Coordinates of C-alpha atoms in Angstrom, one line a residue:
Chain A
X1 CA -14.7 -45.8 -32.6
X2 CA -17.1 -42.9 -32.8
X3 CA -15.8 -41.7 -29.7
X4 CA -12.3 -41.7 -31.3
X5 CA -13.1 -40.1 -34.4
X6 CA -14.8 -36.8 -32.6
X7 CA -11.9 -36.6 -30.3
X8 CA -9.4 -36.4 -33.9
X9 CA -12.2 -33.8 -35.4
X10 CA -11.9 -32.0 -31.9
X11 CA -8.5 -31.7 -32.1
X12 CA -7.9 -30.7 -35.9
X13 CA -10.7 -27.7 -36.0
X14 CA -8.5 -24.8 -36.3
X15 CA -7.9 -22.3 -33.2
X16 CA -10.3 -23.7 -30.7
X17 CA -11.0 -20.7 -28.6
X18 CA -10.1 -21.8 -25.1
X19 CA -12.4 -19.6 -22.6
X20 CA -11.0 -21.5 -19.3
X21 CA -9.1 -18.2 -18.7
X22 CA -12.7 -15.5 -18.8
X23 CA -14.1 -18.3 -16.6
X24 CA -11.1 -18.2 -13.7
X25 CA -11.3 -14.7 -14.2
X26 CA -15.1 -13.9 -13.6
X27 CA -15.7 -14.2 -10.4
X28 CA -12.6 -11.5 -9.4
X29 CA -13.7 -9.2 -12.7
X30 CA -17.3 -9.0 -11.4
X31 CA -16.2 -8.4 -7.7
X32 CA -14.2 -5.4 -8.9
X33 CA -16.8 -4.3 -11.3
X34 CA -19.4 -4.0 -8.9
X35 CA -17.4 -2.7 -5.6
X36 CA -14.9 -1.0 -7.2
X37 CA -16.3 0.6 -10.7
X38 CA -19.5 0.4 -9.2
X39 CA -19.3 2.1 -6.6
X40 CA -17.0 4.8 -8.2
X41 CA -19.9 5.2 -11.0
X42 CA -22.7 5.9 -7.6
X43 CA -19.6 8.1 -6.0
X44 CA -19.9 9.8 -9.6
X45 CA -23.6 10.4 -9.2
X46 CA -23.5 11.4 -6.3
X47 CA -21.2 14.6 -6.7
X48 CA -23.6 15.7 -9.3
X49 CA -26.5 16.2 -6.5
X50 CA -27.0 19.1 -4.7
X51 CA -26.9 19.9 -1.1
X52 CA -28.5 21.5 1.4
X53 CA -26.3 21.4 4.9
X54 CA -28.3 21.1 8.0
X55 CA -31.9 21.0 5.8
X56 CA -32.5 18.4 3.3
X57 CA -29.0 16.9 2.8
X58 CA -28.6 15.7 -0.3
X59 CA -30.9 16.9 -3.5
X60 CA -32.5 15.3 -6.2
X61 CA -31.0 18.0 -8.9
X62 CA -28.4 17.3 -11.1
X63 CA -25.5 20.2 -11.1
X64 CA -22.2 21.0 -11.2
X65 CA -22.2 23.5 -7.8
X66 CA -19.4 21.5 -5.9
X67 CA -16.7 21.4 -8.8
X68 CA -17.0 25.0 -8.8
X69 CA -17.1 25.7 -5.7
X70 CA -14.1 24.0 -5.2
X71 CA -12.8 24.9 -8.6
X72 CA -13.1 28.6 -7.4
X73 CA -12.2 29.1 -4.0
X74 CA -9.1 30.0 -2.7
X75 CA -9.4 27.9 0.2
X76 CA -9.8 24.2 -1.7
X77 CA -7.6 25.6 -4.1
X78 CA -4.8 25.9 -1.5
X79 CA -5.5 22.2 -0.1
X80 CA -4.7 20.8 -3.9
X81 CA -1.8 23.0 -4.0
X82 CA -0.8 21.8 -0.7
X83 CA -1.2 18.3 -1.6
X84 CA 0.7 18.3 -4.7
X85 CA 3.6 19.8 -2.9
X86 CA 3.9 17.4 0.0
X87 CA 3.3 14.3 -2.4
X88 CA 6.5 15.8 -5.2
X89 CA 8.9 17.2 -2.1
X90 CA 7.8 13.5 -0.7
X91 CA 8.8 11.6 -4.1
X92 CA 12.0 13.4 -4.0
X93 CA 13.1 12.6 -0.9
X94 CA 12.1 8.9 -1.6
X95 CA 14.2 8.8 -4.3
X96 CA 17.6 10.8 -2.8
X97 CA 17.4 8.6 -0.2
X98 CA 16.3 5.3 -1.8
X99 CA 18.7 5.4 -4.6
X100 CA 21.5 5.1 -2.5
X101 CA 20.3 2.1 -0.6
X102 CA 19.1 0.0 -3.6
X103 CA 22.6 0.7 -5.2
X104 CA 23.9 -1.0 -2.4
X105 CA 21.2 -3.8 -2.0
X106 CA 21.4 -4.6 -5.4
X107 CA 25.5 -4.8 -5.2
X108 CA 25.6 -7.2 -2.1
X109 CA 25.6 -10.9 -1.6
X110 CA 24.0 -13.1 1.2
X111 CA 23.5 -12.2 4.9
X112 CA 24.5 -8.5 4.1
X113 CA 21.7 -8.7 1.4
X114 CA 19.4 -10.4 4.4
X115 CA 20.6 -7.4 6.4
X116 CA 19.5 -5.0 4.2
X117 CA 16.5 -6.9 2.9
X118 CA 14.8 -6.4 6.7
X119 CA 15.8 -3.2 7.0
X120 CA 13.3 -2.3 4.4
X121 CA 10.6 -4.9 4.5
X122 CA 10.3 -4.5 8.5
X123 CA 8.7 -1.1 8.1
X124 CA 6.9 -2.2 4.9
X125 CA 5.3 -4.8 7.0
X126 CA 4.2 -2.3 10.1
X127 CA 0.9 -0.3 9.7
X128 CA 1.4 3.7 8.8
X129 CA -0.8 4.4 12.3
X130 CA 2.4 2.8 14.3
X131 CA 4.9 4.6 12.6
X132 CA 3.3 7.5 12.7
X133 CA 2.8 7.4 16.3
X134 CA 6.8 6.5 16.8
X135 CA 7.3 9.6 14.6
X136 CA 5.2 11.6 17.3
X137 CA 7.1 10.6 19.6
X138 CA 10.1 11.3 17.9
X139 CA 9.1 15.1 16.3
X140 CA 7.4 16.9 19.3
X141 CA 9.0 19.8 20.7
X142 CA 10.7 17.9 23.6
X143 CA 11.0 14.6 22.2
X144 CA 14.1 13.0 21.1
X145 CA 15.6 15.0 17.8
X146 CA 14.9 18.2 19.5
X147 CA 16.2 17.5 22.5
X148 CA 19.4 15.4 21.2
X149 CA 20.2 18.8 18.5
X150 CA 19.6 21.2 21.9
X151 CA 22.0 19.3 24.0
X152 CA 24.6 19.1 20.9
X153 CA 24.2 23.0 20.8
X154 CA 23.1 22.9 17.2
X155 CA 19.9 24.6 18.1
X156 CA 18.8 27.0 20.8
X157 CA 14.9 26.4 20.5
X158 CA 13.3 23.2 19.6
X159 CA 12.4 23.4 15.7
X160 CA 8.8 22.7 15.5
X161 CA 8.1 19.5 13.5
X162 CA 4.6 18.6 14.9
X163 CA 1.6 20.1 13.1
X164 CA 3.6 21.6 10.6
X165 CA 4.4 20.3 6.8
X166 CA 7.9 19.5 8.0
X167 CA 6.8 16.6 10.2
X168 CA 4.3 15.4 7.6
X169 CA 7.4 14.9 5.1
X170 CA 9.7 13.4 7.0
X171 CA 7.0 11.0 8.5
X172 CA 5.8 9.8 5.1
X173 CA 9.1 9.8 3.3
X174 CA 9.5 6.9 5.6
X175 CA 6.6 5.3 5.5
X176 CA 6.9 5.1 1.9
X177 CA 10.7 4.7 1.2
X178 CA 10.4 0.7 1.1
X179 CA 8.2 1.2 -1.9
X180 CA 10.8 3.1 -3.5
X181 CA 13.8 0.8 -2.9
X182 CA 12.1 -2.0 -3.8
X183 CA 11.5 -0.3 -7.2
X184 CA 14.7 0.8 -7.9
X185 CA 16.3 -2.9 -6.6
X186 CA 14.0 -4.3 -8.8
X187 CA 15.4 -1.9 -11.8
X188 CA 19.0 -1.8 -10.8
X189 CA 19.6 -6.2 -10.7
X190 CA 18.3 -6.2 -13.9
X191 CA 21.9 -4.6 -14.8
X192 CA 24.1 -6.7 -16.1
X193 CA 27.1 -6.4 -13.9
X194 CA 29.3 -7.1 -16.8
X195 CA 28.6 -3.6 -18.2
X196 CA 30.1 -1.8 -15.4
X197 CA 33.3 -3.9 -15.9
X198 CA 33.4 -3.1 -19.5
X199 CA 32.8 0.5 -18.4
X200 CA 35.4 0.5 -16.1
X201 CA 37.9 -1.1 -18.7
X202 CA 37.6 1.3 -21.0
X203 CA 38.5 3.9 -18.8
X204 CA 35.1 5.6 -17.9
X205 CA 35.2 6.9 -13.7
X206 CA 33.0 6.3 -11.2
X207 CA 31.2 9.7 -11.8
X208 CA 30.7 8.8 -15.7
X209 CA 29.6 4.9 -14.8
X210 CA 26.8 6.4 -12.5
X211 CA 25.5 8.8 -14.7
X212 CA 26.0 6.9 -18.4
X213 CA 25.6 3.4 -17.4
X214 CA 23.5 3.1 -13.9
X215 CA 21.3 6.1 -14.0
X216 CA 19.8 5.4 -17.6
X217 CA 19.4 2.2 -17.0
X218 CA 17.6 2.7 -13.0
X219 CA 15.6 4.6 -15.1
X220 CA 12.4 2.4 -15.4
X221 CA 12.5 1.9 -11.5
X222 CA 12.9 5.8 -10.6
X223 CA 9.9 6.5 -13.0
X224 CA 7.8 2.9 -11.5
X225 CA 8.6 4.1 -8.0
X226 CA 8.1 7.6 -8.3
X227 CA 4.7 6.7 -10.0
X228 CA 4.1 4.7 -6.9
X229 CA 5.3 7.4 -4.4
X230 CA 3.6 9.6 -5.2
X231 CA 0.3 8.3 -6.1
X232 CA 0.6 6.8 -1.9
X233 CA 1.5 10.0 -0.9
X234 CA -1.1 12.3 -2.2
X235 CA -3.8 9.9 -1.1
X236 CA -1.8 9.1 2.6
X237 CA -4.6 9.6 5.5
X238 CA -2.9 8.9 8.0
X239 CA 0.3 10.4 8.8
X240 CA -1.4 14.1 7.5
X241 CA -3.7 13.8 9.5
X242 CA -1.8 12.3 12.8
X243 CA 1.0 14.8 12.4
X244 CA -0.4 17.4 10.2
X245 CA -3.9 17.7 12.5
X246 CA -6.9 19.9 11.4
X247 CA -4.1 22.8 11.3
X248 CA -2.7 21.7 8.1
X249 CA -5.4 19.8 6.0
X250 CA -5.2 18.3 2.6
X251 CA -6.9 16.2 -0.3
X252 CA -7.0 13.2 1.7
X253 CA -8.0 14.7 5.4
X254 CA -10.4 17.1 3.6
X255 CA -12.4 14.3 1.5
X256 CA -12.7 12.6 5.2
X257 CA -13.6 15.3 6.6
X258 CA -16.5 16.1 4.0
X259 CA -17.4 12.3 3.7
X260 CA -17.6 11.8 7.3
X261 CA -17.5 14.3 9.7
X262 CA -19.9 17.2 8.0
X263 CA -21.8 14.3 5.9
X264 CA -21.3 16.2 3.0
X265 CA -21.3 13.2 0.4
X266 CA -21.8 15.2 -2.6
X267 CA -18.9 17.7 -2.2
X268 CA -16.6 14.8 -1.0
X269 CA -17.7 12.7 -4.5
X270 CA -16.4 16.1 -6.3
X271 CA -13.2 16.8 -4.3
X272 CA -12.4 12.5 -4.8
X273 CA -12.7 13.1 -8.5
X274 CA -10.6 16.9 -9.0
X275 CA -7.9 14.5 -7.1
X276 CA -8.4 11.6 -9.7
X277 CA -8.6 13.8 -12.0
X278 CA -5.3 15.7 -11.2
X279 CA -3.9 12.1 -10.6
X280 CA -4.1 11.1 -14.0
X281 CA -3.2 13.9 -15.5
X282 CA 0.2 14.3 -13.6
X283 CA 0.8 10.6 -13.9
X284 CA 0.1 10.8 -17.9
X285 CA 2.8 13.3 -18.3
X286 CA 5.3 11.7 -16.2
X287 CA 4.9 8.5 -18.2
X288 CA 5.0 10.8 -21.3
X289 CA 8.4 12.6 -20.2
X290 CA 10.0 9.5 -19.2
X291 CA 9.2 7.5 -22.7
X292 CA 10.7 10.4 -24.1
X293 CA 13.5 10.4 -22.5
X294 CA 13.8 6.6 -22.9
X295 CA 14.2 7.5 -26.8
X296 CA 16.1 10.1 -26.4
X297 CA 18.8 8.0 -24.4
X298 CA 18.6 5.0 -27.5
Chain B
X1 CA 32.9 4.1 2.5
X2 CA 30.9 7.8 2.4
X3 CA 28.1 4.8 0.7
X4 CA 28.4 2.7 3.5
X5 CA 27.9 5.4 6.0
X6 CA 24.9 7.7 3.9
X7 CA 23.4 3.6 4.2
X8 CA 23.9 3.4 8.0
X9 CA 22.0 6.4 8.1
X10 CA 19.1 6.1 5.9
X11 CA 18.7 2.2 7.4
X12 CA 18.5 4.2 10.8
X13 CA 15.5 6.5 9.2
X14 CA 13.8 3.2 7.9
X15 CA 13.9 1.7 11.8
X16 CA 13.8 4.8 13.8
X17 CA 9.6 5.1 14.6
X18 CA 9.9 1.3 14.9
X19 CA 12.7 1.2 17.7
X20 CA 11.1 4.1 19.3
X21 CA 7.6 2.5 19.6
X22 CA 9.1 -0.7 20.6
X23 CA 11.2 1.1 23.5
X24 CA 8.4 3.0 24.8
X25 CA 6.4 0.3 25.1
X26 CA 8.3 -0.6 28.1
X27 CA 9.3 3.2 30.0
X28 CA 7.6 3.9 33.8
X29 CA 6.7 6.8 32.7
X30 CA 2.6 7.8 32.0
X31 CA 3.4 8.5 28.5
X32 CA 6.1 7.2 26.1
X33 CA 9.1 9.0 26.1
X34 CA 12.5 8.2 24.3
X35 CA 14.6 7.1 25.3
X36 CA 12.3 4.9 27.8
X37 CA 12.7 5.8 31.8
X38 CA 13.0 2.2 33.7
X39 CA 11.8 -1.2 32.6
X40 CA 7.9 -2.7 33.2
X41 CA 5.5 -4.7 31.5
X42 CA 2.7 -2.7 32.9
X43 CA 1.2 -1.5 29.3
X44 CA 1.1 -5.2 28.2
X45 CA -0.8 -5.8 31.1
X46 CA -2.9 -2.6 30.4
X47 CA -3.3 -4.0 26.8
X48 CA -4.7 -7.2 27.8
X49 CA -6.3 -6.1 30.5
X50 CA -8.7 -3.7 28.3
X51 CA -11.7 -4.8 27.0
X52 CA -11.6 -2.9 24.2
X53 CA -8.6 -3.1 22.9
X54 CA -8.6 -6.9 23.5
X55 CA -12.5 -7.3 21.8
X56 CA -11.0 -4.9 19.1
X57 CA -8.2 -7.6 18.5
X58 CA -10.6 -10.5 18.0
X59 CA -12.7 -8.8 15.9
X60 CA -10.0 -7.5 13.5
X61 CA -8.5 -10.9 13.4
X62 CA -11.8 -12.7 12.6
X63 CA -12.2 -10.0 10.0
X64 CA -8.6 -10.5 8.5
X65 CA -9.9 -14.3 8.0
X66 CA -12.6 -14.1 6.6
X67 CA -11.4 -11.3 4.0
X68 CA -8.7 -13.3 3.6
X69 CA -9.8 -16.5 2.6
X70 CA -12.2 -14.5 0.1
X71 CA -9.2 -12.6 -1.3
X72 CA -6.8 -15.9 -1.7
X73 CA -9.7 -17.5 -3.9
X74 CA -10.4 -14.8 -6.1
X75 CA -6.9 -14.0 -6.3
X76 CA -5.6 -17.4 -7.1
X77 CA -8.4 -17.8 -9.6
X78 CA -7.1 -14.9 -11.4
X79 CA -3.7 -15.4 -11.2
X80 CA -4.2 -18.7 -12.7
X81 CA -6.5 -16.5 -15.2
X82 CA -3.8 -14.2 -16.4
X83 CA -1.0 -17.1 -16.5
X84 CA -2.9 -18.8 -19.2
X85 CA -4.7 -16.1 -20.9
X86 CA -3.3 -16.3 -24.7
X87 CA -4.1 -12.7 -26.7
X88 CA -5.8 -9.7 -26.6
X89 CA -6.7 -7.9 -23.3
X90 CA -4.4 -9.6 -20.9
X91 CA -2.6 -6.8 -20.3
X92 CA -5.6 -4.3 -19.9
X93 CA -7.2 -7.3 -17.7
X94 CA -4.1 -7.7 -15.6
X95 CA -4.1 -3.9 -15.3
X96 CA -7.4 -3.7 -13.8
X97 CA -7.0 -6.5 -11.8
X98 CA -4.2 -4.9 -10.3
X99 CA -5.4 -1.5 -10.4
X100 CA -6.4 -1.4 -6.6
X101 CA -3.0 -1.5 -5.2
X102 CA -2.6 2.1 -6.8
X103 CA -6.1 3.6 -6.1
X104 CA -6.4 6.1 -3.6
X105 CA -8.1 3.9 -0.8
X106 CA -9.4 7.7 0.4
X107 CA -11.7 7.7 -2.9
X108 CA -12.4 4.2 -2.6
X109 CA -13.6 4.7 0.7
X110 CA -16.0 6.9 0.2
X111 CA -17.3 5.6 -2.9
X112 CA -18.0 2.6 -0.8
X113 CA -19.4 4.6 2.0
X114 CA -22.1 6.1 -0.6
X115 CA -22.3 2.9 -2.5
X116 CA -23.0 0.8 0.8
X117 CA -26.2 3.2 1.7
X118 CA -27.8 2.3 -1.5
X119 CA -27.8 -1.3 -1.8
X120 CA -28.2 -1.4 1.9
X121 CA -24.6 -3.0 3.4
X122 CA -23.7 0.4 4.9
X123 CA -22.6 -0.4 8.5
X124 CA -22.4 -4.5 8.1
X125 CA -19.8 -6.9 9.1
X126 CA -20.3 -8.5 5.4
X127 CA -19.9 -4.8 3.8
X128 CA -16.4 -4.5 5.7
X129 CA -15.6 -8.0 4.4
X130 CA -16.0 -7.5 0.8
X131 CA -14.1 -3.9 0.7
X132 CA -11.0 -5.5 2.8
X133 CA -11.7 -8.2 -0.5
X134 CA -11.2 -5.7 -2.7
X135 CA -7.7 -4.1 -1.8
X136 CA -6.3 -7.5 -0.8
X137 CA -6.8 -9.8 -3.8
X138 CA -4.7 -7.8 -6.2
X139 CA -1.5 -8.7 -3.3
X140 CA -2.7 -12.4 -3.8
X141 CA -2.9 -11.9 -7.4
X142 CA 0.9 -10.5 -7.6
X143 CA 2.3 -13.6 -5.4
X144 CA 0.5 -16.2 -6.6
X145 CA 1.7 -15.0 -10.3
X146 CA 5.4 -15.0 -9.4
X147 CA 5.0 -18.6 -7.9
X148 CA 3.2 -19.5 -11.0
X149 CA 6.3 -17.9 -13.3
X150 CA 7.6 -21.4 -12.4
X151 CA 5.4 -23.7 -13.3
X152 CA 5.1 -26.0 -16.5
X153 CA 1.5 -25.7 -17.9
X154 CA 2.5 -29.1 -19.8
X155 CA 1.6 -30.8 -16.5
X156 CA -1.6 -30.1 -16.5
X157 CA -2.0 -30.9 -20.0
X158 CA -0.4 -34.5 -19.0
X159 CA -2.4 -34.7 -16.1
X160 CA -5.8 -34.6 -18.4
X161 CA -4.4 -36.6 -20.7
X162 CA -4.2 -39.5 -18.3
X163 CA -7.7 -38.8 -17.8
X164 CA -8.4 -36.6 -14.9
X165 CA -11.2 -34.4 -14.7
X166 CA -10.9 -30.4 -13.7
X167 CA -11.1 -30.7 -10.2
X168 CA -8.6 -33.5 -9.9
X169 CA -6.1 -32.0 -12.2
X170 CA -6.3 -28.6 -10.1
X171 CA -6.3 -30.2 -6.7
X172 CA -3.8 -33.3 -6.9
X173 CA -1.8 -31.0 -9.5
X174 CA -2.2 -27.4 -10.2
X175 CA -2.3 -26.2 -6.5
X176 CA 0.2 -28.3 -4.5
X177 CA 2.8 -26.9 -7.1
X178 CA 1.6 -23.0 -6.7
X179 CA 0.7 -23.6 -3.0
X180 CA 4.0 -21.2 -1.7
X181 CA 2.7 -18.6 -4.0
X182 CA -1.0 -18.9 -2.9
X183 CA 0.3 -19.2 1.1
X184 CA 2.6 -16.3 1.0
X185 CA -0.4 -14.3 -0.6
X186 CA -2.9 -15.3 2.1
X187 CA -0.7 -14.4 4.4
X188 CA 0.3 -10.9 3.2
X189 CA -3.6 -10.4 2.3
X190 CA -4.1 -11.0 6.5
X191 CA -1.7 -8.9 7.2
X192 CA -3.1 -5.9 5.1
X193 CA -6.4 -6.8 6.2
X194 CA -5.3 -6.8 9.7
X195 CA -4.3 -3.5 9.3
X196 CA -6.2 -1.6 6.8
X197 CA -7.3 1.5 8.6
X198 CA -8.8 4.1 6.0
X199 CA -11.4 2.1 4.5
X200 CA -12.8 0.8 7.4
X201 CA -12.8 4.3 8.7
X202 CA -15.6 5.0 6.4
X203 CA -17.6 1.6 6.7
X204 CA -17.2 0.4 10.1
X205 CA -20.6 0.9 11.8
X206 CA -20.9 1.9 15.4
X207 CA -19.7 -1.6 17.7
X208 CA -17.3 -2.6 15.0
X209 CA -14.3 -0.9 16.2
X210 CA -11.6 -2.5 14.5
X211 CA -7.9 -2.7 16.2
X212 CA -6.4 0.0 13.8
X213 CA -9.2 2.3 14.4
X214 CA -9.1 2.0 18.4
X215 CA -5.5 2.2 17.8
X216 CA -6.3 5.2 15.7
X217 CA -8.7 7.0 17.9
X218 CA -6.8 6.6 21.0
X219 CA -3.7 8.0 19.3
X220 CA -5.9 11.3 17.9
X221 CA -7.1 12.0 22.0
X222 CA -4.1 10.8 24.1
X223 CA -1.4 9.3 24.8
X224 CA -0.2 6.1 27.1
X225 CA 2.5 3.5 26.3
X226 CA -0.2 1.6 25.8
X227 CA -0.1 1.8 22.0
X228 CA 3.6 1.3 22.4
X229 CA 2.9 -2.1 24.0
X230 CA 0.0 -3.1 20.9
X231 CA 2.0 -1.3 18.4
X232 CA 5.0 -3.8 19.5
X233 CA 3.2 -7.0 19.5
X234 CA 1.6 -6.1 16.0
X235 CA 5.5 -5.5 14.8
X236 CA 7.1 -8.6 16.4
X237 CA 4.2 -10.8 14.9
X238 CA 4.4 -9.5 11.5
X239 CA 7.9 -9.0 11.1
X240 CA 8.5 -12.7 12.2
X241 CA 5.5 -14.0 9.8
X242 CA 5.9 -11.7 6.9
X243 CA 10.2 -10.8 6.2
X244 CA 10.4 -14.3 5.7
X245 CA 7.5 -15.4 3.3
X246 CA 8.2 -11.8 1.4
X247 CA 12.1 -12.3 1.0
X248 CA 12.0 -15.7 -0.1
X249 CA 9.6 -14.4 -3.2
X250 CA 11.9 -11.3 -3.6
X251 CA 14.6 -13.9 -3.9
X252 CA 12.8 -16.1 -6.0
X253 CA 12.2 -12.9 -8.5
X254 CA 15.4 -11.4 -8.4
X255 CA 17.9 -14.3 -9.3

């Protein structure tokens, strides 16, 4: 009876916060809070040191040498450049090429969609240090695209792919096109396909459908994928550094280099946060521009 | 038609390092060449005949599992977390939650590197564990959370009603209707694991040469079909395990 009657009071007090959710949550938040923010917050610290190379290493004093120095040399300076150039001509490509492929992924019905579907999750699924080594393979002066275009005529000399910027781009744009057509497949079934009939009845061209009906509508996917893209790209390791070698470094080899190689902790934590930093900052404005142009388009 | 053929194209790019690495894997030559001279199963035999690349292989697979079985709880907690959390901050949670997936494993590398050396897991087995944690659960998080977009919470709520307890309601209820969602996301989170290269390029301590950084290394100095025979056995097994646990949730998501 009393049992009965604490269960009814139980169950009429108004809004009974339910904290089962924090509690599944907890164990994950505090995981992330220590090893991720955490150890950002020390990575933080730590580029505020100074540094002595070869002497004392790493200094109790609290200053803002390795910003600037990065911040004013021409050298760094060129890296970020460098970096920001590989990761937008990469985005780019990604998306020439992807939009194509999720148009017609999106369009097509069972085992062609199967076709199509491993097409793009079989590279997803293979690690960037074995693609990167088929594109060796593939991009050295005598391997197979040189040698194919000599034998064709359409070249006299082999066009030098390996350790140059070229071979870094073509590389990555593969390794990171799945990411993009995923994106945009994701963006483009959400069409109703009804609209494109309606399009077409009232008289509007394939040209006009593409650009007043798909394109606006793909737009959440080309801004989530580019987002995506690019973000992978400018912090890619691998492939730069396969491809690219010490000839051609940038953000990513550099902060390994600093971090690993020369032991340089304090001047990698500094170099980590100008790329956040830039990161952010391009990543705001893109979501900026493309909420603008969502209103525009309404 | 132009479509069609711009398609056979860029599907061509998408496969091209894959079928080259596959087909060299198998050339007489000394060092992989495409298209492959010959036929021989030499560099598999190479591969399994070298201690460390073979070592490498355990050691990365006993890592995967471990990392993995970490990752799948806290990510399944969470997902169950963010399925049921009513109001404010779910979003800014599931944001964070997710946030790894999109932070520059370079940075978070490092940061670990320096982090490690303070609280004194710089170089340990345990260290790698908890960082391959990190990067994985958000994967388990995303699947487990699509599986979950079908399930009735009134279940549960029945379940208790006829009197069973937490535990019983999650294990005789709650997990044998997400269990696709929280297998597919185990087995993606072993696959990353498997193959995460950068961050264990800054915490792996001398004698814990994973797979991907022998793989790595040997690619950096040299160069012997070998890695065409690894790199092939790594594609075939995860191509066959992972296109179709991933296609059957792209499915699920996209109809």
């Amino acid at each position: 009876m009393s049992q009965a009657t604490s269960e009814l009071a139980a169950a009429e007090r108004p809004e009974r916060r339910d904290w089962s959710p924090l509690l599944l949550a907890a164990p994950n938040l505090i995981w992330l809070l220590l090893f991720m923010t955490g150890a950002l917050v020390t990575l933080a610290i730590m580029s505020l040191h100074g540094y002595e190379a070869g002497g004392r290493g790493i200094l109790p004093t609290w200053e803002l040498t390795h910003y600037k120095a990065f911040l004013t040399d021409r050298f760094f300076l060129d890296i970020l450049v460098r970096s920001l150039l590989m990761s937008l001509y990469v985005t780019l490509w990604c998306l020439l090429l992807g939009f194509p492929f999720a148009y017609a992924l999106s369009r097509v019905r069972g085992w062609k969609r199967a076709v199509l579907y491993f097409v793009v999750l079989a590279p997803l699924l293979t690690s960037a240090v074995v693609r990167t080594f088929g594109w060796m393979i593939l991009l050295s002066n005598n391997g197979f695209i040189n040698k194919t275009l000599m034998n064709i005529g359409l070249i006299e000399m082999p066009i030098p792919m390996m350790y140059r910027m070229t071979g870094i781009v073509i590389a990555l744009v593969q390794v990171l096109l799945p990411f993009m057509i995923l994106a945009l497949d994701a963006a483009l079934l959400n069409i109703d396909r009804q609209l494109y009939d309606a399009a077409r009845n009232l008289g509007a061209g394939a040209a006009r459908i593409f650009f007043q009906v798909t394109l606006p509508l793909a737009l959440p996917g080309i801004v989530s994928g580019s987002i995506l893209v690019f973000t992978l790209a400018i912090s890619a390791f691998v492939t730069p550094a396969l491809i690219g070698g010490p000839r051609i470094p940038v953000m990513a080899t550099l902060i390994y280099q600093q971090g690993i190689a020369l032991l340089n902790w304090p001047f990698g934590g500094a170099i980590s946060f100008v790329l956040l930093a830039v990161l952010l900052s391009i990543l705001g404005l893109a979501l900026a521009i493309a909420g603008r142009g969502r209103r525009a388009a309404r | 038609m132009i479509l069609a053929a711009a398609n056979l194209l860029i599907g061509l790019f998408l496969l091209a390092p894959m079928i080259v690495v596959v087909a060299t894997a198998f050339t007489t030559t000394n060092y992989p060449v495409f298209p492959p001279v010959g036929f021989t199963f030499k560099w598999f035999h190479e591969f399994l005949s070298n201690t460390d690349f073979t070592d490498a292989t355990q050691r990365s697979a006993v890592l995967a599992t471990v990392s993995t079985l970490l990752s799948t709880a806290l990510g399944t907690l969470s997902a169950l977390a963010l399925a049921r959390w009513r109001g404010r901050g779910q979003q800014a949670v599931t944001m964070f939650m997710l946030s790894p997936i999109l932070f520059p494993t370079i940075v978070l590398g490092l940061a670990l590197l320096v982090f490690y050396s303070r609280v004194g897991l710089s170089g340990t087995f345990i260290g790698l564990v908890i960082a391959h944690s990190v990067v994985t659960t958000p994967f388990v998080i995303r699947l487990v959370l699509a599986g979950l977009a079908e399930f009735d919470p009134s279940v549960e709520e029945a379940a208790r009603n006829l009197g069973a307890g937490w535990w019983r309601t999650f294990f005789l209820v709650t997990l044998p209707l997400i269990r696709p969602g929280v297998l597919a996301g185990a087995i993606f989170a072993f696959i990353l694991s498997f193959d995460e290269l950068v961050i264990t390029l800054f915490l792996a301590g001398p004698g814990m040469q994973t797979l991907p950084i022998r793989i790595y290394t040997f690619v950096e100095y040299s160069s012997a079909p070998t890695i065409s025979a690894i790199a092939t056995v790594l594609i075939v097994a995860w191509v066959a395990i992972g296109v179709p646990v991933y296609a059957r949730f792209l499915s699920i998501r996209h109809k």
